[in-house]
mmCIF file of C-alpha atoms and ligand atoms in Angstrom:
data_model
loop_
_atom_site.group_PDB
_atom_site.id
_atom_site.type_symbol
_atom_site.label_atom_id
_atom_site.label_comp_id
_atom_site.label_asym_id
_atom_site.label_seq_id
_atom_site.Cartn_x
_atom_site.Cartn_y
_atom_site.Cartn_z
ATOM 1 C CA MET Y 1 211.463 37.997 139.107
ATOM 2 C CA ILE Y 2 212.660 41.377 140.295
ATOM 3 C CA VAL Y 3 212.329 44.359 137.970
ATOM 4 C CA GLU Y 4 214.526 47.158 139.248
ATOM 5 C CA GLN Y 5 213.600 50.409 137.518
ATOM 6 C CA ILE Y 6 216.499 52.874 137.520
ATOM 7 C CA TRP Y 7 215.854 56.550 136.878
ATOM 8 C CA THR Y 8 218.790 58.196 135.136
ATOM 9 C CA GLY Y 9 217.686 61.771 135.823
ATOM 10 C CA ASN Y 10 219.090 62.837 132.423
ATOM 11 C CA ALA Y 11 217.544 65.323 130.008
ATOM 12 C CA TYR Y 12 216.047 62.542 127.868
ATOM 13 C CA ARG Y 13 214.337 61.115 130.958
ATOM 14 C CA ASN Y 14 215.606 57.551 130.360
ATOM 15 C CA PHE Y 15 214.701 54.606 132.532
ATOM 16 C CA ASN Y 16 217.229 51.746 132.771
ATOM 17 C CA TYR Y 17 216.320 48.347 134.181
ATOM 18 C CA LEU Y 18 217.835 45.376 135.911
ATOM 19 C CA ILE Y 19 215.777 42.191 135.477
ATOM 20 C CA VAL Y 20 216.854 39.804 138.183
ATOM 21 C CA CYS Y 21 216.414 36.109 138.905
ATOM 22 C CA PRO Y 22 215.736 36.117 142.670
ATOM 23 C CA ASP Y 23 217.103 32.579 143.141
ATOM 24 C CA SER Y 24 220.538 33.162 141.664
ATOM 25 C CA GLY Y 25 220.879 36.966 141.750
ATOM 26 C CA GLU Y 26 221.778 36.916 138.057
ATOM 27 C CA ALA Y 27 220.720 40.104 136.294
ATOM 28 C CA LEU Y 28 219.974 41.304 132.773
ATOM 29 C CA ALA Y 29 220.644 45.020 132.278
ATOM 30 C CA VAL Y 30 218.231 46.698 129.855
ATOM 31 C CA ASP Y 31 219.574 49.762 127.998
ATOM 32 C CA PRO Y 32 222.023 50.587 130.815
ATOM 33 C CA LEU Y 33 222.883 54.124 129.676
ATOM 34 C CA ASP Y 34 223.662 55.182 133.225
ATOM 35 C CA HIS Y 35 226.065 52.290 133.707
ATOM 36 C CA ARG Y 36 227.370 53.755 136.967
ATOM 37 C CA LYS Y 37 223.943 53.799 138.565
ATOM 38 C CA CYS Y 38 223.127 50.324 137.238
ATOM 39 C CA LEU Y 39 226.424 48.901 138.513
ATOM 40 C CA ALA Y 40 226.043 50.588 141.885
ATOM 41 C CA ARG Y 41 222.504 49.262 142.297
ATOM 42 C CA ALA Y 42 223.579 45.721 141.391
ATOM 43 C CA LYS Y 43 226.483 45.903 143.834
ATOM 44 C CA GLU Y 44 224.296 47.233 146.620
ATOM 45 C CA LYS Y 45 221.778 44.405 146.135
ATOM 46 C CA GLY Y 46 224.338 41.655 145.567
ATOM 47 C CA TRP Y 47 223.291 40.966 141.971
ATOM 48 C CA THR Y 48 225.588 39.847 139.127
ATOM 49 C CA ILE Y 49 224.992 41.381 135.702
ATOM 50 C CA THR Y 50 225.645 38.648 133.130
ATOM 51 C CA GLN Y 51 223.729 40.000 130.115
ATOM 52 C CA ILE Y 52 222.814 43.338 128.560
ATOM 53 C CA VAL Y 53 219.957 43.825 126.149
ATOM 54 C CA ASN Y 54 219.421 46.885 123.970
ATOM 55 C CA THR Y 55 215.795 47.434 122.985
ATOM 56 C CA HIS Y 56 217.055 49.363 119.934
ATOM 57 C CA GLU Y 57 220.064 51.156 118.525
ATOM 58 C CA HIS Y 58 219.544 54.766 119.672
ATOM 59 C CA GLY Y 59 222.471 56.222 121.595
ATOM 60 C CA ASP Y 60 220.436 56.933 124.712
ATOM 61 C CA HIS Y 61 219.847 53.159 124.955
ATOM 62 C CA THR Y 62 223.252 51.809 123.861
ATOM 63 C CA GLY Y 63 225.556 54.478 125.328
ATOM 64 C CA GLY Y 64 226.397 52.469 128.460
ATOM 65 C CA ASN Y 65 227.258 49.195 126.708
ATOM 66 C CA GLY Y 66 231.046 49.645 126.552
ATOM 67 C CA PRO Y 67 231.721 50.487 130.207
ATOM 68 C CA MET Y 68 229.107 47.976 131.379
ATOM 69 C CA ILE Y 69 230.750 45.153 129.408
ATOM 70 C CA GLU Y 70 234.158 46.250 130.631
ATOM 71 C CA ALA Y 71 232.998 46.149 134.246
ATOM 72 C CA THR Y 72 231.048 42.873 134.109
ATOM 73 C CA GLY Y 73 232.024 40.869 131.014
ATOM 74 C CA ALA Y 74 228.304 40.654 130.253
ATOM 75 C CA LYS Y 75 227.103 39.364 126.869
ATOM 76 C CA LEU Y 76 225.314 41.904 124.651
ATOM 77 C CA LEU Y 77 221.931 41.024 123.100
ATOM 78 C CA ALA Y 78 219.986 43.070 120.561
ATOM 79 C CA HIS Y 79 217.696 42.698 117.545
ATOM 80 C CA ALA Y 80 219.107 40.257 115.005
ATOM 81 C CA ASN Y 81 219.402 43.054 112.416
ATOM 82 C CA ALA Y 82 221.045 45.559 114.774
ATOM 83 C CA GLY Y 83 224.569 44.231 114.217
ATOM 84 C CA ALA Y 84 225.499 46.986 111.784
ATOM 85 C CA ARG Y 85 224.208 49.674 114.158
ATOM 86 C CA ILE Y 86 225.299 48.395 117.572
ATOM 87 C CA ASP Y 87 228.922 47.441 118.240
ATOM 88 C CA GLY Y 88 229.775 44.068 119.712
ATOM 89 C CA VAL Y 89 226.435 42.247 119.686
ATOM 90 C CA ASP Y 90 226.986 38.676 120.951
ATOM 91 C CA ARG Y 91 223.495 37.382 120.304
ATOM 92 C CA GLY Y 92 220.938 38.590 117.757
ATOM 93 C CA LEU Y 93 217.309 38.224 118.809
ATOM 94 C CA SER Y 94 214.366 37.310 116.604
ATOM 95 C CA ALA Y 95 210.660 37.140 117.456
ATOM 96 C CA GLY Y 96 209.993 34.143 119.690
ATOM 97 C CA ASP Y 97 213.526 33.850 121.069
ATOM 98 C CA ILE Y 98 213.863 33.244 124.803
ATOM 99 C CA ILE Y 99 216.358 34.990 127.051
ATOM 100 C CA LYS Y 100 217.157 33.032 130.191
ATOM 101 C CA VAL Y 101 218.227 34.880 133.312
ATOM 102 C CA GLY Y 102 219.535 32.580 136.014
ATOM 103 C CA LYS Y 103 218.108 29.087 136.038
ATOM 104 C CA ARG Y 104 214.396 29.714 135.741
ATOM 105 C CA LEU Y 105 213.547 33.232 134.627
ATOM 106 C CA GLU Y 106 212.589 33.453 130.962
ATOM 107 C CA LEU Y 107 211.842 36.477 128.797
ATOM 108 C CA LEU Y 108 210.279 36.267 125.350
ATOM 109 C CA ALA Y 109 211.530 38.569 122.579
ATOM 110 C CA LEU Y 110 208.988 40.409 120.421
ATOM 111 C CA ASP Y 111 209.957 42.074 117.131
ATOM 112 C CA THR Y 112 208.308 45.491 117.457
ATOM 113 C CA PRO Y 113 208.948 47.994 114.646
ATOM 114 C CA PRO Y 114 209.022 50.817 113.609
ATOM 115 C CA HIS Y 115 210.322 53.369 116.164
ATOM 116 C CA THR Y 116 213.363 51.844 114.536
ATOM 117 C CA MET Y 117 213.359 48.721 112.354
ATOM 118 C CA CYS Y 118 215.583 46.931 114.898
ATOM 119 C CA HIS Y 119 213.412 47.337 117.985
ATOM 120 C CA ILE Y 120 212.598 44.513 120.353
ATOM 121 C CA CYS Y 121 210.334 44.346 123.394
ATOM 122 C CA LEU Y 122 210.577 41.646 126.072
ATOM 123 C CA VAL Y 123 207.744 39.918 127.935
ATOM 124 C CA SER Y 124 208.532 37.939 131.060
ATOM 125 C CA LYS Y 125 207.124 34.434 131.328
ATOM 126 C CA THR Y 126 205.892 35.011 134.864
ATOM 127 C CA ASP Y 127 202.444 34.812 136.532
ATOM 128 C CA VAL Y 128 202.059 38.565 136.136
ATOM 129 C CA PRO Y 129 203.895 39.354 132.899
ATOM 130 C CA ALA Y 130 206.155 42.395 132.633
ATOM 131 C CA LEU Y 131 206.579 44.156 129.285
ATOM 132 C CA ILE Y 132 209.899 45.907 128.699
ATOM 133 C CA CYS Y 133 208.913 48.170 125.848
ATOM 134 C CA GLY Y 134 211.792 50.577 125.107
ATOM 135 C CA ASP Y 135 210.579 53.388 122.856
ATOM 136 C CA THR Y 136 207.625 51.469 121.362
ATOM 137 C CA LEU Y 137 205.010 51.996 124.085
ATOM 138 C CA PHE Y 138 205.224 54.685 126.740
ATOM 139 C CA ASN Y 139 202.952 55.299 129.694
ATOM 140 C CA ALA Y 140 199.962 56.970 128.057
ATOM 141 C CA GLY Y 141 201.794 57.244 124.732
ATOM 142 C CA ALA Y 142 203.424 55.667 121.694
ATOM 143 C CA GLY Y 143 206.940 55.953 120.279
ATOM 144 C CA ASN Y 144 207.670 58.244 117.346
ATOM 145 C CA CYS Y 145 208.466 56.967 113.863
ATOM 146 C CA HIS Y 146 210.955 59.663 112.833
ATOM 147 C CA ASN Y 147 213.859 57.236 112.354
ATOM 148 C CA GLY Y 148 212.034 54.065 111.450
ATOM 149 C CA GLY Y 149 209.056 53.020 109.400
ATOM 150 C CA HIS Y 150 205.508 54.206 108.797
ATOM 151 C CA PRO Y 151 203.076 54.810 111.686
ATOM 152 C CA SER Y 152 200.801 52.148 110.162
ATOM 153 C CA GLU Y 153 203.479 49.609 111.137
ATOM 154 C CA LEU Y 154 203.409 50.936 114.686
ATOM 155 C CA TYR Y 155 199.648 50.433 114.651
ATOM 156 C CA LYS Y 156 200.262 46.841 113.595
ATOM 157 C CA THR Y 157 202.705 46.306 116.473
ATOM 158 C CA PHE Y 158 200.179 47.753 118.933
ATOM 159 C CA ALA Y 159 197.159 45.863 117.580
ATOM 160 C CA GLU Y 160 198.733 42.505 116.776
ATOM 161 C CA GLN Y 161 201.245 42.188 119.606
ATOM 162 C CA LEU Y 162 200.980 44.578 122.556
ATOM 163 C CA GLU Y 163 197.194 44.794 122.825
ATOM 164 C CA LYS Y 164 196.931 40.995 122.896
ATOM 165 C CA LEU Y 165 198.970 40.625 126.087
ATOM 166 C CA PRO Y 166 197.002 40.079 129.321
ATOM 167 C CA ASP Y 167 195.532 43.252 130.842
ATOM 168 C CA ALA Y 168 197.502 42.572 134.032
ATOM 169 C CA THR Y 169 200.810 42.959 132.128
ATOM 170 C CA LEU Y 170 203.025 45.550 133.839
ATOM 171 C CA ILE Y 171 204.482 48.234 131.588
ATOM 172 C CA TYR Y 172 208.164 49.264 131.816
ATOM 173 C CA PRO Y 173 208.985 51.880 129.145
ATOM 174 C CA GLY Y 174 212.328 53.388 128.168
ATOM 175 C CA HIS Y 175 211.468 56.961 129.200
ATOM 176 C CA ASP Y 176 209.466 58.856 131.790
ATOM 177 C CA TYR Y 177 206.980 60.753 129.634
ATOM 178 C CA ILE Y 178 203.768 60.081 131.551
ATOM 179 C CA ALA Y 179 202.836 63.641 132.531
ATOM 180 C CA ASN Y 180 203.286 65.040 129.026
ATOM 181 C CA ASN Y 181 201.535 62.073 127.421
ATOM 182 C CA LEU Y 182 198.502 62.356 129.701
ATOM 183 C CA GLY Y 183 198.287 65.953 128.500
ATOM 184 C CA PHE Y 184 198.025 64.661 124.935
ATOM 185 C CA THR Y 185 195.374 62.109 125.944
ATOM 186 C CA LEU Y 186 193.296 64.921 127.468
ATOM 187 C CA ASP Y 187 193.861 67.165 124.458
ATOM 188 C CA ARG Y 188 192.434 64.376 122.278
ATOM 189 C CA GLU Y 189 189.775 63.133 124.710
ATOM 190 C CA PRO Y 190 188.896 65.924 127.156
ATOM 191 C CA ASP Y 191 186.172 63.825 128.813
ATOM 192 C CA ASN Y 192 188.567 61.020 129.806
ATOM 193 C CA ALA Y 193 187.965 61.261 133.567
ATOM 194 C CA LYS Y 194 190.440 58.506 134.402
ATOM 195 C CA ALA Y 195 193.276 60.277 132.566
ATOM 196 C CA ALA Y 196 192.327 63.631 134.150
ATOM 197 C CA ARG Y 197 192.403 62.129 137.643
ATOM 198 C CA LEU Y 198 195.723 60.425 137.016
ATOM 199 C CA LEU Y 199 197.286 63.617 135.658
ATOM 200 C CA ASP Y 200 196.142 65.503 138.778
ATOM 201 C CA GLU Y 201 197.716 62.821 140.956
ATOM 202 C CA ILE Y 202 200.961 62.922 139.000
ATOM 203 C CA LYS Y 203 201.143 66.717 139.063
ATOM 204 C CA ALA Y 204 200.720 66.587 142.835
ATOM 205 C CA ASP Y 205 203.197 63.788 143.445
ATOM 206 C CA HIS Y 206 205.457 62.484 140.688
ATOM 207 C CA ASP Y 207 208.818 61.067 141.629
ATOM 208 C CA PRO Y 208 210.527 59.221 138.754
ATOM 209 C CA GLU Y 209 212.741 57.538 141.356
ATOM 210 C CA HIS Y 210 209.552 55.723 142.375
ATOM 211 C CA PRO Y 211 207.414 55.903 139.245
ATOM 212 C CA LEU Y 212 203.895 54.658 138.819
ATOM 213 C CA VAL Y 213 203.970 51.274 137.104
ATOM 214 C CA THR Y 214 200.902 51.002 134.892
ATOM 215 C CA SER Y 215 199.272 47.844 133.595
ATOM 216 C CA LEU Y 216 198.145 47.216 130.041
ATOM 217 C CA GLY Y 217 194.556 47.367 131.356
ATOM 218 C CA LEU Y 218 195.173 50.877 132.694
ATOM 219 C CA GLU Y 219 196.907 51.909 129.450
ATOM 220 C CA LYS Y 220 193.771 50.891 127.554
ATOM 221 C CA GLN Y 221 191.908 53.509 129.605
ATOM 222 C CA ILE Y 222 194.418 56.376 129.541
ATOM 223 C CA ASN Y 223 196.518 55.891 126.403
ATOM 224 C CA THR Y 224 194.968 57.502 123.314
ATOM 225 C CA PHE Y 225 196.790 55.025 121.093
ATOM 226 C CA PHE Y 226 194.676 52.210 122.560
ATOM 227 C CA ARG Y 227 191.420 54.240 122.408
ATOM 228 C CA LEU Y 228 190.911 54.148 118.659
ATOM 229 C CA THR Y 229 187.182 53.424 118.736
ATOM 230 C CA SER Y 230 186.307 56.032 121.384
ATOM 231 C CA LYS Y 231 183.577 58.313 120.030
ATOM 232 C CA SER Y 232 185.075 61.407 121.608
ATOM 233 C CA VAL Y 233 188.538 60.616 120.198
ATOM 234 C CA ILE Y 234 187.054 60.185 116.712
ATOM 235 C CA ASP Y 235 184.774 63.250 116.907
ATOM 236 C CA ARG Y 236 187.640 65.456 118.028
ATOM 237 C CA LEU Y 237 189.985 63.968 115.429
ATOM 238 C CA ARG Y 238 187.494 64.998 112.752
ATOM 239 C CA GLU Y 239 187.976 68.648 113.765
ATOM 240 C CA ALA Y 240 191.636 68.313 112.707
ATOM 241 C CA PHE Y 241 190.955 66.019 109.725
ATOM 242 C CA PRO Y 242 187.568 66.911 108.159
ATOM 243 C CA ASP Y 243 188.140 64.178 105.547
ATOM 244 C CA LEU Y 244 188.096 61.457 108.222
ATOM 245 C CA PRO Y 245 185.631 58.760 107.088
ATOM 246 C CA ASN Y 246 182.356 58.338 109.002
ATOM 247 C CA THR Y 247 183.499 55.115 110.547
ATOM 248 C CA PRO Y 248 187.281 55.296 110.393
ATOM 249 C CA THR Y 249 189.296 52.130 110.882
ATOM 250 C CA PRO Y 250 191.381 51.883 114.073
ATOM 251 C CA LYS Y 251 194.443 52.135 111.826
ATOM 252 C CA ASP Y 252 193.177 55.444 110.316
ATOM 253 C CA VAL Y 253 192.665 56.834 113.793
ATOM 254 C CA PHE Y 254 196.044 55.628 115.081
ATOM 255 C CA VAL Y 255 198.010 57.050 112.150
ATOM 256 C CA ARG Y 256 196.353 60.460 112.444
ATOM 257 C CA LEU Y 257 196.809 60.570 116.205
ATOM 258 C CA ARG Y 258 200.483 59.800 115.707
ATOM 259 C CA GLU Y 259 200.680 62.618 113.147
ATOM 260 C CA LEU Y 260 199.085 65.106 115.569
ATOM 261 C CA ARG Y 261 201.396 63.958 118.366
ATOM 262 C CA ASN Y 262 204.408 64.886 116.210
ATOM 263 C CA SER Y 263 203.562 68.574 116.428
ATOM 264 C CA TRP Y 264 201.787 68.658 119.782
HETATM 265 ZN ZN1 ZN P 1 214.671 55.571 120.522
HETATM 266 ZN ZN1 ZN P 2 214.897 56.519 123.804
#
């Protein structure tokens, strides 16, 4: 499997992706907002885009669908309930569905609310899995819930789905937010040496054209939203929420972190 990460360079800092079967050169375009860049990259590499998947219905993820379909005739895939929000969906995806790319490459669909209630993530069925996570999980961060459901549902998605993937899983988010998110991690957990080191490295040398690809194992060290039982996270959270119970549940911690992140 080839995962081609395409930096749009736009104000929203979107990443687009081409997921390619190396045997056949068939490609799945993920959220191809910058359809020109995606098409040019496919042409340059000799790949054929046959499918498009939208992780969710926000315009910065669906905005390239029309011209991309016009140029390639690709089929459009999205969450099974996204039909009313995304024009021209050919195939609705539910949890457990498989997307085939070429003859052998398979991606598993996860139903991952509530950044929106029609959000899917994809996990490749490869030796080292890749997680295409849209606006659900970011490098060192978590998606917002302004247009979807309650943060407790996002906790559920993290705890019951994402966290259970192998630590080696490679993380491919929908936006480049790593520098800002590491700042939040350090605001919440100032003694997180790993996050501090990584932020220094990124400040010195961060090129979204060639971004750092984290693993789930690394996220568990640098992403506050996976560090819900850390004593320093909890102690510092209590400064903002004096009513926090003595031994808060991971869900309590997650929901309050998400609340703080909204105004950070
Ligand atoms: Zn979004
Ligand atoms: Zn987005």
